mmCIF file of C-alpha atoms in Angstrom:
data_model
loop_
_atom_site.group_PDB
_atom_site.id
_atom_site.type_symbol
_atom_site.label_atom_id
_atom_site.label_comp_id
_atom_site.label_asym_id
_atom_site.label_seq_id
_atom_site.Cartn_x
_atom_site.Cartn_y
_atom_site.Cartn_z
ATOM 1 C CA LYS A 1 146.725 -209.621 -11.545
ATOM 2 C CA ASN A 2 144.430 -206.824 -10.368
ATOM 3 C CA GLU A 3 142.820 -207.256 -6.983
ATOM 4 C CA VAL A 4 139.433 -206.361 -8.458
ATOM 5 C CA GLU A 5 138.592 -207.556 -11.941
ATOM 6 C CA GLN A 6 135.515 -206.800 -13.985
ATOM 7 C CA SER A 7 134.128 -208.450 -17.057
ATOM 8 C CA PRO A 8 133.376 -207.686 -19.727
ATOM 9 C CA GLN A 9 135.392 -204.525 -20.341
ATOM 10 C CA ASN A 10 132.995 -203.436 -23.072
ATOM 11 C CA LEU A 11 129.374 -204.398 -23.497
ATOM 12 C CA THR A 12 126.949 -203.470 -26.232
ATOM 13 C CA ALA A 13 123.255 -204.256 -25.936
ATOM 14 C CA GLN A 14 119.952 -203.521 -27.617
ATOM 15 C CA GLU A 15 117.295 -201.663 -25.724
ATOM 16 C CA GLY A 16 115.254 -204.029 -23.588
ATOM 17 C CA GLU A 17 117.966 -206.642 -23.111
ATOM 18 C CA PHE A 18 118.956 -208.055 -19.718
ATOM 19 C CA ILE A 19 122.515 -207.083 -18.861
ATOM 20 C CA THR A 20 125.009 -208.614 -16.450
ATOM 21 C CA ILE A 21 128.345 -207.179 -15.397
ATOM 22 C CA ASN A 22 130.622 -209.323 -13.272
ATOM 23 C CA CYS A 23 133.169 -208.431 -10.621
ATOM 24 C CA SER A 24 135.670 -210.740 -8.931
ATOM 25 C CA TYR A 25 137.918 -209.699 -6.116
ATOM 26 C CA SER A 26 140.860 -211.267 -4.346
ATOM 27 C CA VAL A 27 141.083 -208.954 -1.363
ATOM 28 C CA GLY A 28 139.241 -209.248 1.906
ATOM 29 C CA ILE A 29 136.351 -206.848 1.963
ATOM 30 C CA SER A 30 133.829 -205.318 4.284
ATOM 31 C CA ALA A 31 131.591 -204.269 1.406
ATOM 32 C CA LEU A 32 131.423 -204.241 -2.377
ATOM 33 C CA HIS A 33 130.448 -201.030 -4.143
ATOM 34 C CA TRP A 34 128.952 -200.487 -7.573
ATOM 35 C CA LEU A 35 129.395 -197.066 -9.130
ATOM 36 C CA GLN A 36 128.119 -195.455 -12.328
ATOM 37 C CA GLN A 37 129.777 -192.804 -14.450
ATOM 38 C CA HIS A 38 127.988 -191.217 -17.405
ATOM 39 C CA PRO A 39 130.059 -189.724 -20.222
ATOM 40 C CA GLY A 40 131.397 -186.368 -19.087
ATOM 41 C CA GLY A 41 129.660 -186.825 -15.773
ATOM 42 C CA GLY A 42 130.607 -187.447 -12.228
ATOM 43 C CA ILE A 43 130.535 -190.777 -10.437
ATOM 44 C CA VAL A 44 127.554 -191.846 -8.393
ATOM 45 C CA SER A 45 127.256 -194.717 -5.995
ATOM 46 C CA LEU A 46 124.619 -197.271 -6.998
ATOM 47 C CA PHE A 47 124.985 -199.928 -4.340
ATOM 48 C CA MET A 48 127.002 -200.887 -1.321
ATOM 49 C CA LEU A 49 126.498 -204.473 -0.246
ATOM 50 C CA SER A 50 128.163 -206.965 2.023
ATOM 51 C CA SER A 51 125.860 -209.926 1.516
ATOM 52 C CA GLY A 52 122.919 -211.145 -0.507
ATOM 53 C CA LYS A 53 121.141 -208.916 -2.955
ATOM 54 C CA LYS A 54 119.969 -205.322 -3.329
ATOM 55 C CA LYS A 55 117.527 -203.870 -5.829
ATOM 56 C CA HIS A 56 116.875 -200.332 -6.940
ATOM 57 C CA GLY A 57 114.483 -199.884 -9.799
ATOM 58 C CA ARG A 58 115.774 -201.899 -12.760
ATOM 59 C CA LEU A 59 119.166 -202.446 -11.152
ATOM 60 C CA ILE A 60 120.001 -205.476 -9.051
ATOM 61 C CA ALA A 61 123.306 -206.200 -7.332
ATOM 62 C CA THR A 62 124.270 -209.542 -5.850
ATOM 63 C CA ILE A 63 127.275 -210.750 -3.967
ATOM 64 C CA ASN A 64 128.646 -214.191 -3.091
ATOM 65 C CA ILE A 65 131.166 -213.734 -0.299
ATOM 66 C CA GLN A 66 132.464 -217.317 -0.423
ATOM 67 C CA GLU A 67 133.203 -217.098 -4.144
ATOM 68 C CA LYS A 68 134.379 -213.451 -3.911
ATOM 69 C CA HIS A 69 132.126 -212.499 -6.761
ATOM 70 C CA SER A 70 129.505 -209.855 -7.379
ATOM 71 C CA SER A 71 127.193 -209.132 -10.288
ATOM 72 C CA LEU A 72 125.290 -206.077 -11.404
ATOM 73 C CA HIS A 73 122.179 -206.764 -13.436
ATOM 74 C CA ILE A 74 120.129 -204.296 -15.442
ATOM 75 C CA THR A 75 116.684 -205.427 -16.494
ATOM 76 C CA ALA A 76 114.914 -203.950 -19.524
ATOM 77 C CA SER A 77 117.963 -201.903 -20.475
ATOM 78 C CA HIS A 78 117.526 -198.410 -21.911
ATOM 79 C CA PRO A 79 119.889 -196.096 -23.813
ATOM 80 C CA ARG A 80 120.113 -193.873 -20.731
ATOM 81 C CA ASP A 81 121.802 -196.805 -18.964
ATOM 82 C CA SER A 82 124.810 -196.258 -21.231
ATOM 83 C CA ALA A 83 127.653 -195.457 -18.860
ATOM 84 C CA VAL A 84 130.769 -196.873 -17.268
ATOM 85 C CA TYR A 85 130.027 -199.205 -14.374
ATOM 86 C CA ILE A 86 132.719 -199.631 -11.773
ATOM 87 C CA CYS A 87 132.948 -202.122 -8.956
ATOM 88 C CA ALA A 88 135.089 -201.376 -5.943
ATOM 89 C CA ALA A 89 136.074 -203.413 -2.917
ATOM 90 C CA GLY A 90 135.962 -201.734 0.451
ATOM 91 C CA GLY A 91 138.397 -202.812 3.145
ATOM 92 C CA GLY A 92 137.617 -203.267 6.772
ATOM 93 C CA THR A 93 138.972 -199.991 8.122
ATOM 94 C CA SER A 94 137.008 -196.854 8.938
ATOM 95 C CA TYR A 95 139.059 -194.926 6.401
ATOM 96 C CA GLY A 96 136.769 -196.056 3.626
ATOM 97 C CA LYS A 97 139.499 -196.805 1.113
ATOM 98 C CA LEU A 98 138.316 -198.564 -2.035
ATOM 99 C CA THR A 99 140.106 -200.789 -4.529
ATOM 100 C CA PHE A 100 138.602 -200.213 -7.962
ATOM 101 C CA GLY A 101 138.038 -202.422 -10.942
ATOM 102 C CA GLN A 102 138.834 -201.126 -14.414
ATOM 103 C CA GLY A 103 135.227 -200.421 -15.252
ATOM 104 C CA THR A 104 132.807 -201.801 -17.833
ATOM 105 C CA ILE A 105 131.733 -199.536 -20.681
ATOM 106 C CA LEU A 106 128.082 -200.235 -21.437
ATOM 107 C CA THR A 107 126.406 -198.971 -24.581
ATOM 108 C CA VAL A 108 122.694 -199.591 -25.070
ATOM 109 C CA HIS A 109 121.360 -198.955 -28.569
ATOM 110 C CA PRO A 110 117.739 -197.989 -29.209
ATOM 111 C CA ASP B 1 121.671 -184.166 -0.563
ATOM 112 C CA VAL B 2 125.383 -184.582 -0.090
ATOM 113 C CA LYS B 3 127.298 -182.180 -2.193
ATOM 114 C CA VAL B 4 130.949 -182.371 -3.141
ATOM 115 C CA THR B 5 132.209 -179.454 -5.174
ATOM 116 C CA GLN B 6 135.509 -178.938 -6.938
ATOM 117 C CA SER B 7 136.991 -175.548 -7.678
ATOM 118 C CA SER B 8 137.245 -175.921 -11.464
ATOM 119 C CA ARG B 9 135.802 -178.189 -14.145
ATOM 120 C CA TYR B 10 138.595 -177.450 -16.603
ATOM 121 C CA LEU B 11 142.083 -176.141 -15.961
ATOM 122 C CA VAL B 12 145.029 -175.514 -18.255
ATOM 123 C CA LYS B 13 148.449 -174.971 -16.713
ATOM 124 C CA ARG B 14 152.000 -174.757 -17.941
ATOM 125 C CA THR B 15 154.778 -177.172 -17.047
ATOM 126 C CA GLY B 16 156.462 -176.168 -13.799
ATOM 127 C CA GLU B 17 153.525 -174.201 -12.431
ATOM 128 C CA LYS B 18 152.197 -174.868 -8.939
ATOM 129 C CA VAL B 19 148.603 -176.030 -9.181
ATOM 130 C CA PHE B 20 145.940 -176.069 -6.479
ATOM 131 C CA LEU B 21 142.802 -178.162 -6.799
ATOM 132 C CA GLU B 22 140.217 -177.604 -4.113
ATOM 133 C CA CYS B 23 137.410 -179.823 -2.913
ATOM 134 C CA VAL B 24 134.629 -178.934 -0.489
ATOM 135 C CA GLN B 25 132.001 -181.241 0.998
ATOM 136 C CA ASP B 26 128.972 -180.208 2.997
ATOM 137 C CA MET B 27 128.114 -183.370 4.933
ATOM 138 C CA ASP B 28 130.634 -183.273 7.764
ATOM 139 C CA HIS B 29 132.365 -186.399 6.436
ATOM 140 C CA GLU B 30 135.568 -187.462 8.129
ATOM 141 C CA ASN B 31 137.120 -189.096 5.078
ATOM 142 C CA MET B 32 138.122 -187.295 1.914
ATOM 143 C CA PHE B 33 139.944 -188.648 -1.121
ATOM 144 C CA TRP B 34 141.747 -187.457 -4.221
ATOM 145 C CA TYR B 35 141.833 -189.699 -7.287
ATOM 146 C CA ARG B 36 143.019 -189.396 -10.809
ATOM 147 C CA GLN B 37 141.278 -191.164 -13.645
ATOM 148 C CA ASP B 38 143.035 -192.059 -16.868
ATOM 149 C CA PRO B 39 141.793 -194.122 -19.824
ATOM 150 C CA GLY B 40 142.655 -197.773 -19.357
ATOM 151 C CA LEU B 41 143.960 -197.244 -15.832
ATOM 152 C CA GLY B 42 140.724 -196.614 -13.986
ATOM 153 C CA LEU B 43 140.568 -194.701 -10.735
ATOM 154 C CA ARG B 44 143.775 -194.433 -8.759
ATOM 155 C CA LEU B 45 144.051 -193.040 -5.246
ATOM 156 C CA ILE B 46 146.531 -190.207 -4.810
ATOM 157 C CA TYR B 47 145.980 -189.248 -1.158
ATOM 158 C CA PHE B 48 143.275 -189.502 1.421
ATOM 159 C CA SER B 49 142.526 -187.822 4.715
ATOM 160 C CA TYR B 50 140.611 -189.250 7.653
ATOM 161 C CA ASP B 51 140.561 -186.125 9.808
ATOM 162 C CA VAL B 52 141.675 -182.523 9.852
ATOM 163 C CA LYS B 53 145.435 -182.277 9.325
ATOM 164 C CA MET B 54 145.645 -186.072 8.912
ATOM 165 C CA LYS B 55 146.643 -187.535 5.576
ATOM 166 C CA GLU B 56 147.792 -190.827 4.129
ATOM 167 C CA LYS B 57 149.470 -191.601 0.836
ATOM 168 C CA GLY B 58 147.509 -193.546 -1.693
ATOM 169 C CA ASP B 59 148.821 -195.584 -4.590
ATOM 170 C CA ILE B 60 150.358 -192.765 -6.636
ATOM 171 C CA PRO B 61 151.376 -189.861 -4.353
ATOM 172 C CA GLU B 62 154.562 -188.891 -6.194
ATOM 173 C CA GLY B 63 154.459 -185.310 -7.433
ATOM 174 C CA TYR B 64 151.456 -184.422 -5.281
ATOM 175 C CA SER B 65 150.801 -183.094 -1.813
ATOM 176 C CA VAL B 66 147.592 -182.373 0.067
ATOM 177 C CA SER B 67 146.268 -180.075 2.744
ATOM 178 C CA ARG B 68 143.295 -180.406 5.057
ATOM 179 C CA GLU B 69 143.060 -177.460 7.425
ATOM 180 C CA LYS B 70 139.284 -177.613 7.799
ATOM 181 C CA LYS B 71 137.060 -180.670 7.880
ATOM 182 C CA GLU B 72 135.058 -179.680 4.831
ATOM 183 C CA ARG B 73 137.977 -178.781 2.571
ATOM 184 C CA PHE B 74 140.662 -180.982 1.038
ATOM 185 C CA SER B 75 143.190 -179.516 -1.346
ATOM 186 C CA LEU B 76 145.433 -181.287 -3.829
ATOM 187 C CA ILE B 77 148.666 -179.529 -4.752
ATOM 188 C CA LEU B 78 150.856 -180.214 -7.740
ATOM 189 C CA GLU B 79 154.150 -178.669 -6.651
ATOM 190 C CA SER B 80 155.582 -178.428 -10.168
ATOM 191 C CA ALA B 81 153.123 -179.554 -12.796
ATOM 192 C CA SER B 82 154.346 -181.915 -15.480
ATOM 193 C CA THR B 83 152.697 -183.121 -18.670
ATOM 194 C CA ASN B 84 152.231 -186.612 -17.245
ATOM 195 C CA GLN B 85 149.901 -185.090 -14.671
ATOM 196 C CA THR B 86 147.407 -184.226 -17.374
ATOM 197 C CA SER B 87 144.354 -186.140 -16.203
ATOM 198 C CA MET B 88 140.858 -186.046 -14.725
ATOM 199 C CA TYR B 89 141.034 -185.407 -10.977
ATOM 200 C CA LEU B 90 138.159 -186.510 -8.789
ATOM 201 C CA CYS B 91 137.526 -185.731 -5.161
ATOM 202 C CA ALA B 92 135.283 -187.832 -2.924
ATOM 203 C CA SER B 93 134.142 -187.925 0.668
ATOM 204 C CA SER B 94 132.603 -190.547 2.920
ATOM 205 C CA TRP B 95 131.396 -191.140 6.418
ATOM 206 C CA LEU B 96 133.549 -193.962 7.800
ATOM 207 C CA SER B 97 133.598 -196.848 5.314
ATOM 208 C CA TYR B 98 130.237 -196.100 3.793
ATOM 209 C CA GLU B 99 129.567 -195.024 0.227
ATOM 210 C CA GLN B 100 131.746 -192.349 -1.273
ATOM 211 C CA TYR B 101 130.287 -189.201 -2.767
ATOM 212 C CA PHE B 102 132.189 -187.827 -5.723
ATOM 213 C CA GLY B 103 132.667 -184.330 -7.026
ATOM 214 C CA PRO B 104 132.179 -183.492 -10.716
ATOM 215 C CA GLY B 105 135.885 -183.738 -11.496
ATOM 216 C CA THR B 106 138.532 -181.328 -12.766
ATOM 217 C CA ARG B 107 140.032 -181.991 -16.168
ATOM 218 C CA LEU B 108 143.586 -180.695 -15.903
ATOM 219 C CA THR B 109 145.752 -180.172 -18.944
ATOM 220 C CA VAL B 110 149.441 -179.395 -18.456
ATOM 221 C CA THR B 111 151.147 -178.018 -21.538
#
């Protein structure tokens, strides 16, 4: 069993739909990261959160520490949101090591 | 803006060659990381460094070594490239345990 698991692995949506990607982790963490990777592109950090909720534009990330679960929501999805979304658990050291989930491939059709 | 650059976007090498992949960051970050990314396997940590000349093995260090002589530069070395090292290699840096900044990646093909 992976220490960080994401679901679903693949997600297809129509433009405008509300999207949720889930992440469960079994390791102790200091923070949970959400990353985005566009096809052929590099990886960018979307959120780093250790409690509650964060919002940036149409993206919202939530975390429930007790349940060891985080979600990434995209409101009013758009084809440019098509990408791989990766959650990663950060440990408590200053080294910044991350344990990655397998990623969720999101495709948004116009 | 934080910038992490990698020496090549695409690289083709022959089996047995010694391969150097270089990564440079411009934000004075202490931590630097080398990952490989393969379909179905996600991101896997090869090595990381938390200071100049300091390094730690990640999850898959076999066949690789690293060098960090200057704070801004972290090199990944494939001592004798093999076909199973064909992959996308990504470098990242971070300040302490905060968000990691990734380079654009090097797609290495070993023939």
